[in-house]
Amino acid sequence: MDIADVLKHTSPDLFLPDLQATDKPGVLVELVQGLVAGSPTISKQDAVLQMLESREALGSTAVGPGVAFPHGRTLAVQKLTVLIARSKAGVDFDSVDGEKTHLFFVLIAPPQDSGHKYIKSLAALTDRLQDDALRQRLMEADDFDAFCTALGGD
Amino acid sequence: MHPELQKLVLLQDIEANIREAEEQGEELKELGFNLDGLNQLKERAEAMAGEINPRHLAYYRRLTRRFGHAVVPVIDNLCTGCFANIPAQFVSATNENLLQKCESCGRILYWP
């Protein structure tokens, strides 16, 4: 799976260019609100939020330099959905390196995602986001299209 | 949503994350994810299970053993466990607070 395949699961409505929350619980709420607002098939905000919170209890998903990948499976979604968000100020998201997190890629999948499509998507994203120059371009992208163009490497 | 259903959904979601950490753990660790909180997550699942009516929990466990997933979403009026048609009256206001089961396979139904 490459980045272009991952981007098929998101849309301009699932892009939050400037998160306002300043701490981890607030960011999770804002991300879930974004998922519900941006996806016509997701309505159970509490279920998604509780799933993401329980996933963070397993270990922080802020594993990239300045990047977090909150993810998990929940009955509240019918298909793999990817939300992209950015915090210009950065947030303490319990990252592995202790640095602030600026970019968020939220991947949620239904329990019956038997091909583990979202783990393959996570692999593609974690690999791509290792690039320092790319992360800088993503922070500077003006809109969703510019963000995706930079991420896709076109 | 029936409060018991809300708990069963959360329990199933947590258990799915536990199963994934156990089955795909090596792959996730290679991607850089830390799964040190696995025991904490198992405790959270146990705590959630403790809040569920024992009769409902036993039914949930039986279905999980049999089908893998006890609670399934209803999409386009179909039980996504067995694809039986779910009559429209199942979603009426009268039934809103009942724990609904598929008449064909017995799975617990959830409207996403």
PDB file of C-alpha atoms in Angstrom:
ATOM      1  CA  MET A   1       0.000   0.000   0.000  1.00  0.00           C
ATOM      2  CA  ASP A   2       1.372   3.423  -0.882  1.00  0.00           C
ATOM      3  CA  ILE A   3       0.456   6.936   0.268  1.00  0.00           C
ATOM      4  CA  ALA A   4      -1.939   7.429  -2.655  1.00  0.00           C
ATOM      5  CA  ASP A   5      -3.961   4.436  -1.411  1.00  0.00           C
ATOM      6  CA  VAL A   6      -4.051   5.874   2.111  1.00  0.00           C
ATOM      7  CA  LEU A   7      -5.262   9.236   0.828  1.00  0.00           C
ATOM      8  CA  LYS A   8      -8.275   7.540  -0.799  1.00  0.00           C
ATOM      9  CA  HIS A   9      -9.661   7.171   2.730  1.00  0.00           C
ATOM     10  CA  THR A  10      -9.642  10.860   3.574  1.00  0.00           C
ATOM     11  CA  SER A  11     -11.176  14.015   2.102  1.00  0.00           C
ATOM     12  CA  PRO A  12     -11.003  17.819   2.445  1.00  0.00           C
ATOM     13  CA  ASP A  13     -13.767  17.508   5.090  1.00  0.00           C
ATOM     14  CA  LEU A  14     -11.444  15.316   7.154  1.00  0.00           C
ATOM     15  CA  PHE A  15      -8.641  17.874   7.293  1.00  0.00           C
ATOM     16  CA  LEU A  16      -8.181  20.101  10.356  1.00  0.00           C
ATOM     17  CA  PRO A  17      -5.392  22.555   9.463  1.00  0.00           C
ATOM     18  CA  ASP A  18      -5.130  24.302  12.809  1.00  0.00           C
ATOM     19  CA  LEU A  19      -6.135  22.428  15.958  1.00  0.00           C
ATOM     20  CA  GLN A  20      -7.041  24.681  18.875  1.00  0.00           C
ATOM     21  CA  ALA A  21      -6.706  22.203  21.746  1.00  0.00           C
ATOM     22  CA  THR A  22      -3.617  22.578  23.907  1.00  0.00           C
ATOM     23  CA  ASP A  23      -3.449  19.200  25.657  1.00  0.00           C
ATOM     24  CA  LYS A  24      -3.819  15.531  24.774  1.00  0.00           C
ATOM     25  CA  PRO A  25      -7.402  14.960  26.031  1.00  0.00           C
ATOM     26  CA  GLY A  26      -8.529  18.118  24.240  1.00  0.00           C
ATOM     27  CA  VAL A  27      -6.832  17.095  21.006  1.00  0.00           C
ATOM     28  CA  LEU A  28      -8.527  13.683  21.084  1.00  0.00           C
ATOM     29  CA  VAL A  29     -11.929  15.362  21.523  1.00  0.00           C
ATOM     30  CA  GLU A  30     -11.214  17.805  18.684  1.00  0.00           C
ATOM     31  CA  LEU A  31     -10.057  14.985  16.393  1.00  0.00           C
ATOM     32  CA  VAL A  32     -13.211  12.961  17.065  1.00  0.00           C
ATOM     33  CA  GLN A  33     -15.424  16.012  16.537  1.00  0.00           C
ATOM     34  CA  GLY A  34     -13.640  16.427  13.203  1.00  0.00           C
ATOM     35  CA  LEU A  35     -14.334  12.806  12.273  1.00  0.00           C
ATOM     36  CA  VAL A  36     -18.036  13.120  13.058  1.00  0.00           C
ATOM     37  CA  ALA A  37     -18.343  16.459  11.243  1.00  0.00           C
ATOM     38  CA  GLY A  38     -16.365  15.277   8.225  1.00  0.00           C
ATOM     39  CA  SER A  39     -17.770  11.820   7.672  1.00  0.00           C
ATOM     40  CA  PRO A  40     -21.470  11.232   6.967  1.00  0.00           C
ATOM     41  CA  THR A  41     -21.256   7.641   8.225  1.00  0.00           C
ATOM     42  CA  ILE A  42     -19.765   8.374  11.673  1.00  0.00           C
ATOM     43  CA  SER A  43     -22.173   9.623  14.331  1.00  0.00           C
ATOM     44  CA  LYS A  44     -21.272   7.985  17.646  1.00  0.00           C
ATOM     45  CA  GLN A  45     -18.751  10.493  18.969  1.00  0.00           C
ATOM     46  CA  ASP A  46     -18.503   8.900  22.443  1.00  0.00           C
ATOM     47  CA  ALA A  47     -17.780   5.429  21.077  1.00  0.00           C
ATOM     48  CA  VAL A  48     -14.965   6.683  18.836  1.00  0.00           C
ATOM     49  CA  LEU A  49     -13.480   8.835  21.590  1.00  0.00           C
ATOM     50  CA  GLN A  50     -13.515   6.015  24.140  1.00  0.00           C
ATOM     51  CA  MET A  51     -11.858   3.672  21.657  1.00  0.00           C
ATOM     52  CA  LEU A  52      -9.075   6.183  20.897  1.00  0.00           C
ATOM     53  CA  GLU A  53      -8.566   6.887  24.613  1.00  0.00           C
ATOM     54  CA  SER A  54      -8.298   3.174  25.362  1.00  0.00           C
ATOM     55  CA  ARG A  55      -5.811   2.784  22.504  1.00  0.00           C
ATOM     56  CA  GLU A  56      -3.657   5.544  23.993  1.00  0.00           C
ATOM     57  CA  ALA A  57      -3.716   3.599  27.289  1.00  0.00           C
ATOM     58  CA  LEU A  58      -1.911   0.822  25.425  1.00  0.00           C
ATOM     59  CA  GLY A  59       0.910   3.221  24.576  1.00  0.00           C
ATOM     60  CA  SER A  60       1.130   6.685  23.079  1.00  0.00           C
ATOM     61  CA  THR A  61       0.660   6.786  19.326  1.00  0.00           C
ATOM     62  CA  ALA A  62       2.970   9.820  19.033  1.00  0.00           C
ATOM     63  CA  VAL A  63       5.821   7.769  17.636  1.00  0.00           C
ATOM     64  CA  GLY A  64       7.089   9.845  14.755  1.00  0.00           C
ATOM     65  CA  PRO A  65       9.176  12.993  15.116  1.00  0.00           C
ATOM     66  CA  GLY A  66       6.414  15.508  15.779  1.00  0.00           C
ATOM     67  CA  VAL A  67       3.795  13.109  14.441  1.00  0.00           C
ATOM     68  CA  ALA A  68       1.072  10.993  16.094  1.00  0.00           C
ATOM     69  CA  PHE A  69      -1.029   8.229  14.597  1.00  0.00           C
ATOM     70  CA  PRO A  70      -4.078   7.723  16.846  1.00  0.00           C
ATOM     71  CA  HIS A  71      -5.736   4.564  15.556  1.00  0.00           C
ATOM     72  CA  GLY A  72      -7.909   1.585  16.352  1.00  0.00           C
ATOM     73  CA  ARG A  73     -10.950  -0.426  15.471  1.00  0.00           C
ATOM     74  CA  THR A  74     -14.491   0.450  16.442  1.00  0.00           C
ATOM     75  CA  LEU A  75     -18.000  -0.613  15.579  1.00  0.00           C
ATOM     76  CA  ALA A  76     -18.799   3.067  15.169  1.00  0.00           C
ATOM     77  CA  VAL A  77     -17.240   3.188  11.693  1.00  0.00           C
ATOM     78  CA  GLN A  78     -18.189   1.259   8.594  1.00  0.00           C
ATOM     79  CA  LYS A  79     -14.985   1.651   6.608  1.00  0.00           C
ATOM     80  CA  LEU A  80     -11.388   2.732   7.047  1.00  0.00           C
ATOM     81  CA  THR A  81     -11.439   6.488   7.631  1.00  0.00           C
ATOM     82  CA  VAL A  82      -8.412   8.771   7.818  1.00  0.00           C
ATOM     83  CA  LEU A  83      -8.481  12.222   9.380  1.00  0.00           C
ATOM     84  CA  ILE A  84      -5.501  14.539   9.075  1.00  0.00           C
ATOM     85  CA  ALA A  85      -4.910  17.352  11.559  1.00  0.00           C
ATOM     86  CA  ARG A  86      -2.205  19.886  12.307  1.00  0.00           C
ATOM     87  CA  SER A  87      -1.341  21.905  15.387  1.00  0.00           C
ATOM     88  CA  LYS A  88       0.828  24.883  14.587  1.00  0.00           C
ATOM     89  CA  ALA A  89       1.711  25.426  18.248  1.00  0.00           C
ATOM     90  CA  GLY A  90       2.269  21.743  18.933  1.00  0.00           C
ATOM     91  CA  VAL A  91       0.844  19.676  21.788  1.00  0.00           C
ATOM     92  CA  ASP A  92       2.269  17.432  24.480  1.00  0.00           C
ATOM     93  CA  PHE A  93       0.923  14.066  23.266  1.00  0.00           C
ATOM     94  CA  ASP A  94       3.177  11.856  25.445  1.00  0.00           C
ATOM     95  CA  SER A  95       5.499  11.395  22.486  1.00  0.00           C
ATOM     96  CA  VAL A  96       8.269   8.830  22.552  1.00  0.00           C
ATOM     97  CA  ASP A  97      10.935  11.541  22.138  1.00  0.00           C
ATOM     98  CA  GLY A  98       9.273  13.970  24.582  1.00  0.00           C
ATOM     99  CA  GLU A  99       8.894  16.620  21.880  1.00  0.00           C
ATOM    100  CA  LYS A 100       5.662  18.396  20.948  1.00  0.00           C
ATOM    101  CA  THR A 101       3.409  16.796  18.351  1.00  0.00           C
ATOM    102  CA  HIS A 102       2.318  18.889  15.369  1.00  0.00           C
ATOM    103  CA  LEU A 103       0.866  16.434  12.850  1.00  0.00           C
ATOM    104  CA  PHE A 104      -1.918  13.927  13.517  1.00  0.00           C
ATOM    105  CA  PHE A 105      -3.032  11.099  11.258  1.00  0.00           C
ATOM    106  CA  VAL A 106      -6.097   9.399  12.725  1.00  0.00           C
ATOM    107  CA  LEU A 107      -6.940   5.981  11.280  1.00  0.00           C
ATOM    108  CA  ILE A 108     -10.061   4.180  12.408  1.00  0.00           C
ATOM    109  CA  ALA A 109     -11.354   0.952  10.983  1.00  0.00           C
ATOM    110  CA  PRO A 110     -14.273  -1.396  11.556  1.00  0.00           C
ATOM    111  CA  PRO A 111     -13.580  -4.655  13.450  1.00  0.00           C
ATOM    112  CA  GLN A 112     -14.099  -6.669  10.280  1.00  0.00           C
ATOM    113  CA  ASP A 113     -11.174  -5.009   8.441  1.00  0.00           C
ATOM    114  CA  SER A 114      -9.749  -8.493   7.991  1.00  0.00           C
ATOM    115  CA  GLY A 115      -7.060  -7.504   5.506  1.00  0.00           C
ATOM    116  CA  HIS A 116      -5.566  -5.208   8.151  1.00  0.00           C
ATOM    117  CA  LYS A 117      -5.763  -2.408   5.615  1.00  0.00           C
ATOM    118  CA  TYR A 118      -5.305   0.172   8.306  1.00  0.00           C
ATOM    119  CA  ILE A 119      -2.111  -1.408   9.650  1.00  0.00           C
ATOM    120  CA  LYS A 120      -0.739  -1.315   6.118  1.00  0.00           C
ATOM    121  CA  SER A 121      -1.816   2.339   5.935  1.00  0.00           C
ATOM    122  CA  LEU A 122      -0.066   3.012   9.246  1.00  0.00           C
ATOM    123  CA  ALA A 123       3.088   1.398   7.878  1.00  0.00           C
ATOM    124  CA  ALA A 124       3.005   3.580   4.752  1.00  0.00           C
ATOM    125  CA  LEU A 125       2.478   6.744   6.809  1.00  0.00           C
ATOM    126  CA  THR A 126       5.056   6.049   9.530  1.00  0.00           C
ATOM    127  CA  ASP A 127       7.634   5.321   6.844  1.00  0.00           C
ATOM    128  CA  ARG A 128       6.854   8.433   4.792  1.00  0.00           C
ATOM    129  CA  LEU A 129       6.742  10.779   7.797  1.00  0.00           C
ATOM    130  CA  GLN A 130      10.367  10.054   8.735  1.00  0.00           C
ATOM    131  CA  ASP A 131      11.417  12.698   6.210  1.00  0.00           C
ATOM    132  CA  ASP A 132      12.264  15.989   8.021  1.00  0.00           C
ATOM    133  CA  ALA A 133      11.866  18.158   4.916  1.00  0.00           C
ATOM    134  CA  LEU A 134       8.495  16.596   4.143  1.00  0.00           C
ATOM    135  CA  ARG A 135       7.177  17.318   7.645  1.00  0.00           C
ATOM    136  CA  GLN A 136       8.240  20.934   7.220  1.00  0.00           C
ATOM    137  CA  ARG A 137       6.361  21.144   3.892  1.00  0.00           C
ATOM    138  CA  LEU A 138       3.278  19.641   5.520  1.00  0.00           C
ATOM    139  CA  MET A 139       3.398  22.276   8.255  1.00  0.00           C
ATOM    140  CA  GLU A 140       3.521  24.988   5.605  1.00  0.00           C
ATOM    141  CA  ALA A 141       0.895  23.563   3.201  1.00  0.00           C
ATOM    142  CA  ASP A 142      -1.859  26.118   2.584  1.00  0.00           C
ATOM    143  CA  ASP A 143      -4.732  23.686   2.166  1.00  0.00           C
ATOM    144  CA  PHE A 144      -5.760  20.034   1.895  1.00  0.00           C
ATOM    145  CA  ASP A 145      -4.708  19.719  -1.746  1.00  0.00           C
ATOM    146  CA  ALA A 146      -1.275  21.191  -1.099  1.00  0.00           C
ATOM    147  CA  PHE A 147      -0.903  18.936   1.943  1.00  0.00           C
ATOM    148  CA  CYS A 148      -1.804  15.806  -0.026  1.00  0.00           C
ATOM    149  CA  THR A 149       0.421  16.785  -2.949  1.00  0.00           C
ATOM    150  CA  ALA A 150       3.377  17.165  -0.580  1.00  0.00           C
ATOM    151  CA  LEU A 151       2.551  13.943   1.245  1.00  0.00           C
ATOM    152  CA  GLY A 152       2.092  12.015  -1.985  1.00  0.00           C
ATOM    153  CA  GLY A 153       5.410  13.275  -3.273  1.00  0.00           C
ATOM    154  CA  ASP A 154       3.977  14.552  -6.569  1.00  0.00           C
TER     155      ASP A 154
ATOM    156  CA  MET B   1     -28.782   3.729  22.790  1.00  0.00           C
ATOM    157  CA  HIS B   2     -29.385   1.101  25.477  1.00  0.00           C
ATOM    158  CA  PRO B   3     -26.783   1.770  28.214  1.00  0.00           C
ATOM    159  CA  GLU B   4     -25.817  -1.905  28.291  1.00  0.00           C
ATOM    160  CA  LEU B   5     -25.248  -1.817  24.525  1.00  0.00           C
ATOM    161  CA  GLN B   6     -22.949   1.179  24.924  1.00  0.00           C
ATOM    162  CA  LYS B   7     -20.848  -0.810  27.412  1.00  0.00           C
ATOM    163  CA  LEU B   8     -20.827  -3.915  25.222  1.00  0.00           C
ATOM    164  CA  VAL B   9     -19.667  -1.852  22.230  1.00  0.00           C
ATOM    165  CA  LEU B  10     -16.844  -0.330  24.252  1.00  0.00           C
ATOM    166  CA  LEU B  11     -15.869  -3.728  25.644  1.00  0.00           C
ATOM    167  CA  GLN B  12     -15.767  -5.213  22.151  1.00  0.00           C
ATOM    168  CA  ASP B  13     -13.692  -2.266  20.861  1.00  0.00           C
ATOM    169  CA  ILE B  14     -11.208  -2.586  23.743  1.00  0.00           C
ATOM    170  CA  GLU B  15     -10.966  -6.344  23.227  1.00  0.00           C
ATOM    171  CA  ALA B  16     -10.354  -5.773  19.503  1.00  0.00           C
ATOM    172  CA  ASN B  17      -7.448  -3.469  20.373  1.00  0.00           C
ATOM    173  CA  ILE B  18      -6.079  -6.059  22.829  1.00  0.00           C
ATOM    174  CA  ARG B  19      -6.352  -8.820  20.233  1.00  0.00           C
ATOM    175  CA  GLU B  20      -4.611  -6.647  17.683  1.00  0.00           C
ATOM    176  CA  ALA B  21      -1.776  -5.835  20.104  1.00  0.00           C
ATOM    177  CA  GLU B  22      -1.346  -9.554  20.748  1.00  0.00           C
ATOM    178  CA  GLU B  23      -1.665 -10.748  17.167  1.00  0.00           C
ATOM    179  CA  GLN B  24      -0.020  -7.864  15.281  1.00  0.00           C
ATOM    180  CA  GLY B  25       2.206  -6.727  18.142  1.00  0.00           C
ATOM    181  CA  GLU B  26       5.510  -7.424  16.422  1.00  0.00           C
ATOM    182  CA  GLU B  27       4.445  -5.565  13.301  1.00  0.00           C
ATOM    183  CA  LEU B  28       3.210  -2.584  15.353  1.00  0.00           C
ATOM    184  CA  LYS B  29       6.422  -2.501  17.390  1.00  0.00           C
ATOM    185  CA  GLU B  30       8.446  -2.471  14.165  1.00  0.00           C
ATOM    186  CA  LEU B  31       6.501   0.646  13.192  1.00  0.00           C
ATOM    187  CA  GLY B  32       7.609   2.230  16.469  1.00  0.00           C
ATOM    188  CA  PHE B  33       4.471   1.739  18.562  1.00  0.00           C
ATOM    189  CA  ASN B  34       4.903   1.067  22.254  1.00  0.00           C
ATOM    190  CA  LEU B  35       2.480  -1.558  23.566  1.00  0.00           C
ATOM    191  CA  ASP B  36       3.656  -1.558  27.180  1.00  0.00           C
ATOM    192  CA  GLY B  37       0.171  -0.715  28.425  1.00  0.00           C
ATOM    193  CA  LEU B  38      -1.302  -4.069  27.349  1.00  0.00           C
ATOM    194  CA  ASN B  39      -1.934  -5.218  30.916  1.00  0.00           C
ATOM    195  CA  GLN B  40      -3.477  -1.842  31.768  1.00  0.00           C
ATOM    196  CA  LEU B  41      -5.802  -2.192  28.791  1.00  0.00           C
ATOM    197  CA  LYS B  42      -6.755  -5.711  29.902  1.00  0.00           C
ATOM    198  CA  GLU B  43      -7.580  -4.324  33.348  1.00  0.00           C
ATOM    199  CA  ARG B  44      -9.727  -1.656  31.693  1.00  0.00           C
ATOM    200  CA  ALA B  45     -11.581  -4.381  29.755  1.00  0.00           C
ATOM    201  CA  GLU B  46     -12.136  -6.361  32.963  1.00  0.00           C
ATOM    202  CA  ALA B  47     -13.431  -3.262  34.728  1.00  0.00           C
ATOM    203  CA  MET B  48     -15.821  -2.577  31.855  1.00  0.00           C
ATOM    204  CA  ALA B  49     -16.987  -6.214  31.880  1.00  0.00           C
ATOM    205  CA  GLY B  50     -17.657  -5.869  35.619  1.00  0.00           C
ATOM    206  CA  GLU B  51     -20.124  -3.070  34.900  1.00  0.00           C
ATOM    207  CA  ILE B  52     -22.222  -5.206  32.564  1.00  0.00           C
ATOM    208  CA  ASN B  53     -25.223  -7.248  33.696  1.00  0.00           C
ATOM    209  CA  PRO B  54     -23.822 -10.809  34.163  1.00  0.00           C
ATOM    210  CA  ARG B  55     -26.594 -12.301  32.013  1.00  0.00           C
ATOM    211  CA  HIS B  56     -25.783  -9.921  29.140  1.00  0.00           C
ATOM    212  CA  LEU B  57     -22.060 -10.495  29.596  1.00  0.00           C
ATOM    213  CA  ALA B  58     -22.459 -14.283  29.493  1.00  0.00           C
ATOM    214  CA  TYR B  59     -24.478 -13.957  26.281  1.00  0.00           C
ATOM    215  CA  TYR B  60     -21.813 -11.630  24.819  1.00  0.00           C
ATOM    216  CA  ARG B  61     -19.067 -14.137  25.733  1.00  0.00           C
ATOM    217  CA  ARG B  62     -20.989 -17.027  24.163  1.00  0.00           C
ATOM    218  CA  LEU B  63     -21.468 -15.098  20.921  1.00  0.00           C
ATOM    219  CA  THR B  64     -17.819 -13.980  20.876  1.00  0.00           C
ATOM    220  CA  ARG B  65     -16.648 -17.585  21.220  1.00  0.00           C
ATOM    221  CA  ARG B  66     -18.986 -18.686  18.462  1.00  0.00           C
ATOM    222  CA  PHE B  67     -18.677 -15.854  15.943  1.00  0.00           C
ATOM    223  CA  GLY B  68     -15.641 -13.765  16.897  1.00  0.00           C
ATOM    224  CA  HIS B  69     -17.782 -10.640  17.171  1.00  0.00           C
ATOM    225  CA  ALA B  70     -20.854 -10.558  19.419  1.00  0.00           C
ATOM    226  CA  VAL B  71     -22.057  -7.066  18.514  1.00  0.00           C
ATOM    227  CA  VAL B  72     -22.469  -6.249  14.837  1.00  0.00           C
ATOM    228  CA  PRO B  73     -23.581  -3.114  13.029  1.00  0.00           C
ATOM    229  CA  VAL B  74     -26.823  -2.979  11.093  1.00  0.00           C
ATOM    230  CA  ILE B  75     -26.165  -1.443   7.699  1.00  0.00           C
ATOM    231  CA  ASP B  76     -28.852  -0.943   5.060  1.00  0.00           C
ATOM    232  CA  ASN B  77     -31.299  -2.894   7.270  1.00  0.00           C
ATOM    233  CA  LEU B  78     -29.030  -5.948   7.230  1.00  0.00           C
ATOM    234  CA  CYS B  79     -27.376  -7.731  10.139  1.00  0.00           C
ATOM    235  CA  THR B  80     -23.731  -7.594   9.021  1.00  0.00           C
ATOM    236  CA  GLY B  81     -23.073 -10.841  10.884  1.00  0.00           C
ATOM    237  CA  CYS B  82     -25.412 -13.082   8.884  1.00  0.00           C
ATOM    238  CA  PHE B  83     -26.933 -10.638   6.359  1.00  0.00           C
ATOM    239  CA  ALA B  84     -30.477 -11.335   7.517  1.00  0.00           C
ATOM    240  CA  ASN B  85     -32.945  -8.534   6.938  1.00  0.00           C
ATOM    241  CA  ILE B  86     -33.690  -6.508  10.069  1.00  0.00           C
ATOM    242  CA  PRO B  87     -37.334  -5.364  10.092  1.00  0.00           C
ATOM    243  CA  ALA B  88     -37.818  -1.621  10.172  1.00  0.00           C
ATOM    244  CA  GLN B  89     -39.774  -1.808  13.465  1.00  0.00           C
ATOM    245  CA  PHE B  90     -36.521  -2.773  15.216  1.00  0.00           C
ATOM    246  CA  VAL B  91     -35.444   0.851  14.986  1.00  0.00           C
ATOM    247  CA  SER B  92     -38.723   2.372  16.120  1.00  0.00           C
ATOM    248  CA  ALA B  93     -38.790   4.697  19.097  1.00  0.00           C
ATOM    249  CA  THR B  94     -40.492   1.972  21.145  1.00  0.00           C
ATOM    250  CA  ASN B  95     -37.497  -0.292  20.727  1.00  0.00           C
ATOM    251  CA  GLU B  96     -34.837   2.353  21.124  1.00  0.00           C
ATOM    252  CA  ASN B  97     -34.003   1.309  24.670  1.00  0.00           C
ATOM    253  CA  LEU B  98     -34.045  -2.451  24.156  1.00  0.00           C
ATOM    254  CA  LEU B  99     -31.060  -4.686  23.623  1.00  0.00           C
ATOM    255  CA  GLN B 100     -31.824  -5.971  20.143  1.00  0.00           C
ATOM    256  CA  LYS B 101     -30.771  -9.357  18.795  1.00  0.00           C
ATOM    257  CA  CYS B 102     -30.790 -10.604  15.238  1.00  0.00           C
ATOM    258  CA  GLU B 103     -33.679 -13.071  14.937  1.00  0.00           C
ATOM    259  CA  SER B 104     -31.613 -15.200  12.591  1.00  0.00           C
ATOM    260  CA  CYS B 105     -28.143 -15.500  14.197  1.00  0.00           C
ATOM    261  CA  GLY B 106     -28.709 -14.044  17.678  1.00  0.00           C
ATOM    262  CA  ARG B 107     -25.919 -11.464  17.428  1.00  0.00           C
ATOM    263  CA  ILE B 108     -26.452  -8.226  19.323  1.00  0.00           C
ATOM    264  CA  LEU B 109     -27.385  -5.433  16.925  1.00  0.00           C
ATOM    265  CA  TYR B 110     -25.888  -1.963  16.837  1.00  0.00           C
ATOM    266  CA  TRP B 111     -26.925   0.970  14.687  1.00  0.00           C
ATOM    267  CA  PRO B 112     -23.757   2.991  13.925  1.00  0.00           C
TER     268      PRO B 112
END
